Each structure stands twice: as C-alpha cells, then as structure tokens.
Amino acid sequence: MTQTLALLDRNHLKAMTGGDTALAMEVIDIFREQAEVWSRMLDPLAEPSQWADAAHTLKGASLGIGAIRLAASCEKAEKAGRADAPPSRTGAAVLIGDIKDVLGETLEEAAQVLYEFTSPPPRRAS
C-alpha cells in the first residue's frame, strides 16, 4: 500500500509556525508570491544546473510550509539535474512538468488553507 504525500500538511505548517495563524498566513503568502519566480526558472531548455537550483530552492520552501508532495517532486528533479549524466531535454521537460503540475495543485491547496484561516468557525445548532 502506497501512502499519498500531502499537498499541504496542515500539522507540519502549524508546527513550523508555532501555531501562529497570522505567521502561517504570511508564510503561505510569501510562498505563493515566489512560486511565479521559481516556475519561470524551471525551464527544461536551460542548463540542468539552473533548473536543479530552482528545484532545490522550491524544495526548501515547500518543506517550510508542509508541501511534502511538491518537495518530493523537486527533489527528484534536483537529483536528476545534478547527475553526472543529466536527463535529455525531454526527460527534463517531464520532470519539470511534474513539478509544475504539483505546484499548481499546491497553490490551490494553499488558497484553501488561507480560506480556512479567514473563515469563521461553523455555527452550532442550538
């Protein structure tokens, strides 16, 4: 049985921010803003070291917010980009495409988490 990695592990995020909701929201906002920059740097036509560096940076940021699945995709691409024999451009495109797919899903999940943080708790029936 395989375990599905979290798009955004809320417990991890809570632990990393000491349970401070305002800090968690700030960290997610920074992550979302920087995602566009990292995405542009993930170019399969670039030198493998460039997209491997971008994958490494995105991996670290992902781990900081609990985006475990994204971190795993980034690690796979980073290792491939730093290998003695990096992948072909087609192979790089597949690896980078995987990162971008999971990044999109992670950004949607991050928006959901922000919504949860700003929504009032449900009312209890009296």
PDB file of C-alpha atoms in Angstrom:
ATOM      1  CA  MET A   1       0.000   0.000   0.000  1.00  0.00           C
ATOM      2  CA  THR A   2       1.497   3.352  -1.033  1.00  0.00           C
ATOM      3  CA  GLN A   3       0.987   6.425   1.050  1.00  0.00           C
ATOM      4  CA  THR A   4      -0.051   9.618  -0.689  1.00  0.00           C
ATOM      5  CA  LEU A   5       2.119  12.577   0.254  1.00  0.00           C
ATOM      6  CA  ALA A   6       0.338  15.680   1.473  1.00  0.00           C
ATOM      7  CA  LEU A   7      -0.199  18.619  -0.823  1.00  0.00           C
ATOM      8  CA  LEU A   8      -0.037  20.853   2.228  1.00  0.00           C
ATOM      9  CA  ASP A   9       0.298  19.192   5.616  1.00  0.00           C
ATOM     10  CA  ARG A  10      -1.544  21.497   7.998  1.00  0.00           C
ATOM     11  CA  ASN A  11       0.052  19.918  11.077  1.00  0.00           C
ATOM     12  CA  HIS A  12       3.505  20.500   9.626  1.00  0.00           C
ATOM     13  CA  LEU A  13       2.610  24.114   8.818  1.00  0.00           C
ATOM     14  CA  LYS A  14       1.285  24.584  12.351  1.00  0.00           C
ATOM     15  CA  ALA A  15       4.481  23.127  13.841  1.00  0.00           C
ATOM     16  CA  MET A  16       6.717  25.287  11.622  1.00  0.00           C
ATOM     17  CA  THR A  17       4.851  28.459  12.603  1.00  0.00           C
ATOM     18  CA  GLY A  18       4.372  27.636  16.278  1.00  0.00           C
ATOM     19  CA  GLY A  19       0.606  27.567  15.842  1.00  0.00           C
ATOM     20  CA  ASP A  20       0.614  31.278  14.929  1.00  0.00           C
ATOM     21  CA  THR A  21      -2.125  31.620  12.309  1.00  0.00           C
ATOM     22  CA  ALA A  22      -1.010  35.085  11.226  1.00  0.00           C
ATOM     23  CA  LEU A  23       2.529  33.823  10.675  1.00  0.00           C
ATOM     24  CA  ALA A  24       1.242  30.777   8.776  1.00  0.00           C
ATOM     25  CA  MET A  25      -0.779  33.060   6.502  1.00  0.00           C
ATOM     26  CA  GLU A  26       2.263  35.275   5.921  1.00  0.00           C
ATOM     27  CA  VAL A  27       4.463  32.280   5.073  1.00  0.00           C
ATOM     28  CA  ILE A  28       1.873  30.953   2.623  1.00  0.00           C
ATOM     29  CA  ASP A  29       1.528  34.385   1.002  1.00  0.00           C
ATOM     30  CA  ILE A  30       5.303  34.625   0.527  1.00  0.00           C
ATOM     31  CA  PHE A  31       5.367  31.111  -0.910  1.00  0.00           C
ATOM     32  CA  ARG A  32       2.583  31.965  -3.359  1.00  0.00           C
ATOM     33  CA  GLU A  33       4.331  35.175  -4.475  1.00  0.00           C
ATOM     34  CA  GLN A  34       7.656  33.424  -5.021  1.00  0.00           C
ATOM     35  CA  ALA A  35       6.082  30.473  -6.855  1.00  0.00           C
ATOM     36  CA  GLU A  36       5.872  32.538 -10.046  1.00  0.00           C
ATOM     37  CA  VAL A  37       9.609  33.282  -9.953  1.00  0.00           C
ATOM     38  CA  TRP A  38      10.525  29.647  -9.324  1.00  0.00           C
ATOM     39  CA  SER A  39       8.189  28.490 -12.063  1.00  0.00           C
ATOM     40  CA  ARG A  40       9.933  30.726 -14.627  1.00  0.00           C
ATOM     41  CA  MET A  41      13.325  29.346 -13.563  1.00  0.00           C
ATOM     42  CA  LEU A  42      12.122  25.791 -14.156  1.00  0.00           C
ATOM     43  CA  ASP A  43      12.893  25.769 -17.861  1.00  0.00           C
ATOM     44  CA  PRO A  44      13.830  22.440 -19.468  1.00  0.00           C
ATOM     45  CA  LEU A  45      15.702  24.326 -22.210  1.00  0.00           C
ATOM     46  CA  ALA A  46      18.018  25.920 -19.642  1.00  0.00           C
ATOM     47  CA  GLU A  47      21.171  24.362 -18.306  1.00  0.00           C
ATOM     48  CA  PRO A  48      20.361  21.498 -15.937  1.00  0.00           C
ATOM     49  CA  SER A  49      22.202  23.274 -13.110  1.00  0.00           C
ATOM     50  CA  GLN A  50      19.791  26.239 -13.413  1.00  0.00           C
ATOM     51  CA  TRP A  51      16.583  24.229 -13.126  1.00  0.00           C
ATOM     52  CA  ALA A  52      18.172  21.975 -10.497  1.00  0.00           C
ATOM     53  CA  ASP A  53      18.957  25.088  -8.418  1.00  0.00           C
ATOM     54  CA  ALA A  54      15.376  26.308  -8.832  1.00  0.00           C
ATOM     55  CA  ALA A  55      14.053  22.881  -7.842  1.00  0.00           C
ATOM     56  CA  HIS A  56      16.323  22.916  -4.778  1.00  0.00           C
ATOM     57  CA  THR A  57      15.053  26.343  -3.693  1.00  0.00           C
ATOM     58  CA  LEU A  58      11.446  25.370  -4.252  1.00  0.00           C
ATOM     59  CA  LYS A  59      12.016  22.111  -2.338  1.00  0.00           C
ATOM     60  CA  GLY A  60      13.220  24.035   0.725  1.00  0.00           C
ATOM     61  CA  ALA A  61      10.318  26.458   0.603  1.00  0.00           C
ATOM     62  CA  SER A  62       7.895  23.570   0.141  1.00  0.00           C
ATOM     63  CA  LEU A  63       9.204  21.789   3.209  1.00  0.00           C
ATOM     64  CA  GLY A  64       8.782  25.019   5.168  1.00  0.00           C
ATOM     65  CA  ILE A  65       5.032  25.075   4.588  1.00  0.00           C
ATOM     66  CA  GLY A  66       4.421  21.334   4.590  1.00  0.00           C
ATOM     67  CA  ALA A  67       4.049  20.873   0.830  1.00  0.00           C
ATOM     68  CA  ILE A  68       5.505  17.387   1.011  1.00  0.00           C
ATOM     69  CA  ARG A  69       4.427  16.130  -2.424  1.00  0.00           C
ATOM     70  CA  LEU A  70       5.904  19.203  -4.115  1.00  0.00           C
ATOM     71  CA  ALA A  71       9.154  18.819  -2.178  1.00  0.00           C
ATOM     72  CA  ALA A  72       9.401  15.204  -3.341  1.00  0.00           C
ATOM     73  CA  SER A  73       8.903  16.196  -7.000  1.00  0.00           C
ATOM     74  CA  CYS A  74      11.507  18.917  -6.642  1.00  0.00           C
ATOM     75  CA  GLU A  75      13.998  16.547  -5.043  1.00  0.00           C
ATOM     76  CA  LYS A  76      13.611  14.068  -7.905  1.00  0.00           C
ATOM     77  CA  ALA A  77      14.260  16.799 -10.491  1.00  0.00           C
ATOM     78  CA  GLU A  78      17.108  18.310  -8.496  1.00  0.00           C
ATOM     79  CA  LYS A  79      18.923  14.968  -8.278  1.00  0.00           C
ATOM     80  CA  ALA A  80      18.432  14.365 -11.998  1.00  0.00           C
ATOM     81  CA  GLY A  81      19.670  17.852 -12.893  1.00  0.00           C
ATOM     82  CA  ARG A  82      22.798  17.410 -10.783  1.00  0.00           C
ATOM     83  CA  ALA A  83      23.572  13.878 -12.007  1.00  0.00           C
ATOM     84  CA  ASP A  84      26.783  13.190 -13.929  1.00  0.00           C
ATOM     85  CA  ALA A  85      24.581  12.471 -16.933  1.00  0.00           C
ATOM     86  CA  PRO A  86      21.588  14.846 -16.664  1.00  0.00           C
ATOM     87  CA  PRO A  87      18.372  13.882 -18.441  1.00  0.00           C
ATOM     88  CA  SER A  88      17.642  14.781 -22.032  1.00  0.00           C
ATOM     89  CA  ARG A  89      15.567  17.873 -22.660  1.00  0.00           C
ATOM     90  CA  THR A  90      12.541  15.608 -22.988  1.00  0.00           C
ATOM     91  CA  GLY A  91      13.355  13.969 -19.663  1.00  0.00           C
ATOM     92  CA  ALA A  92      13.890  17.395 -18.103  1.00  0.00           C
ATOM     93  CA  ALA A  93      10.553  18.569 -19.505  1.00  0.00           C
ATOM     94  CA  VAL A  94       8.791  15.594 -17.904  1.00  0.00           C
ATOM     95  CA  LEU A  95      10.439  16.221 -14.512  1.00  0.00           C
ATOM     96  CA  ILE A  96       9.715  19.934 -14.649  1.00  0.00           C
ATOM     97  CA  GLY A  97       6.185  19.311 -15.872  1.00  0.00           C
ATOM     98  CA  ASP A  98       5.610  17.130 -12.815  1.00  0.00           C
ATOM     99  CA  ILE A  99       6.844  19.931 -10.554  1.00  0.00           C
ATOM    100  CA  LYS A 100       4.621  22.498 -12.241  1.00  0.00           C
ATOM    101  CA  ASP A 101       1.580  20.209 -12.017  1.00  0.00           C
ATOM    102  CA  VAL A 102       2.090  19.623  -8.296  1.00  0.00           C
ATOM    103  CA  LEU A 103       2.916  23.313  -7.789  1.00  0.00           C
ATOM    104  CA  GLY A 104      -0.453  24.251  -9.288  1.00  0.00           C
ATOM    105  CA  GLU A 105      -2.254  21.794  -7.016  1.00  0.00           C
ATOM    106  CA  THR A 106      -0.256  23.049  -4.032  1.00  0.00           C
ATOM    107  CA  LEU A 107      -1.152  26.664  -4.770  1.00  0.00           C
ATOM    108  CA  GLU A 108      -4.826  25.684  -4.897  1.00  0.00           C
ATOM    109  CA  GLU A 109      -4.444  23.898  -1.562  1.00  0.00           C
ATOM    110  CA  ALA A 110      -2.641  26.924  -0.117  1.00  0.00           C
ATOM    111  CA  ALA A 111      -5.570  29.119  -1.165  1.00  0.00           C
ATOM    112  CA  GLN A 112      -7.903  26.662   0.591  1.00  0.00           C
ATOM    113  CA  VAL A 113      -5.808  26.850   3.772  1.00  0.00           C
ATOM    114  CA  LEU A 114      -5.896  30.655   3.684  1.00  0.00           C
ATOM    115  CA  TYR A 115      -9.667  30.480   3.251  1.00  0.00           C
ATOM    116  CA  GLU A 116      -9.928  28.144   6.242  1.00  0.00           C
ATOM    117  CA  PHE A 117      -7.831  30.526   8.348  1.00  0.00           C
ATOM    118  CA  THR A 118     -10.012  33.512   7.497  1.00  0.00           C
ATOM    119  CA  SER A 119     -13.424  31.841   7.652  1.00  0.00           C
ATOM    120  CA  PRO A 120     -15.446  31.993  10.836  1.00  0.00           C
ATOM    121  CA  PRO A 121     -15.977  28.674  12.574  1.00  0.00           C
ATOM    122  CA  PRO A 122     -19.265  26.937  11.704  1.00  0.00           C
ATOM    123  CA  ARG A 123     -22.179  27.781  13.947  1.00  0.00           C
ATOM    124  CA  ARG A 124     -23.545  25.128  16.200  1.00  0.00           C
ATOM    125  CA  ALA A 125     -27.226  24.370  16.093  1.00  0.00           C
ATOM    126  CA  SER A 126     -28.983  25.394  19.272  1.00  0.00           C
TER     127      SER A 126
END
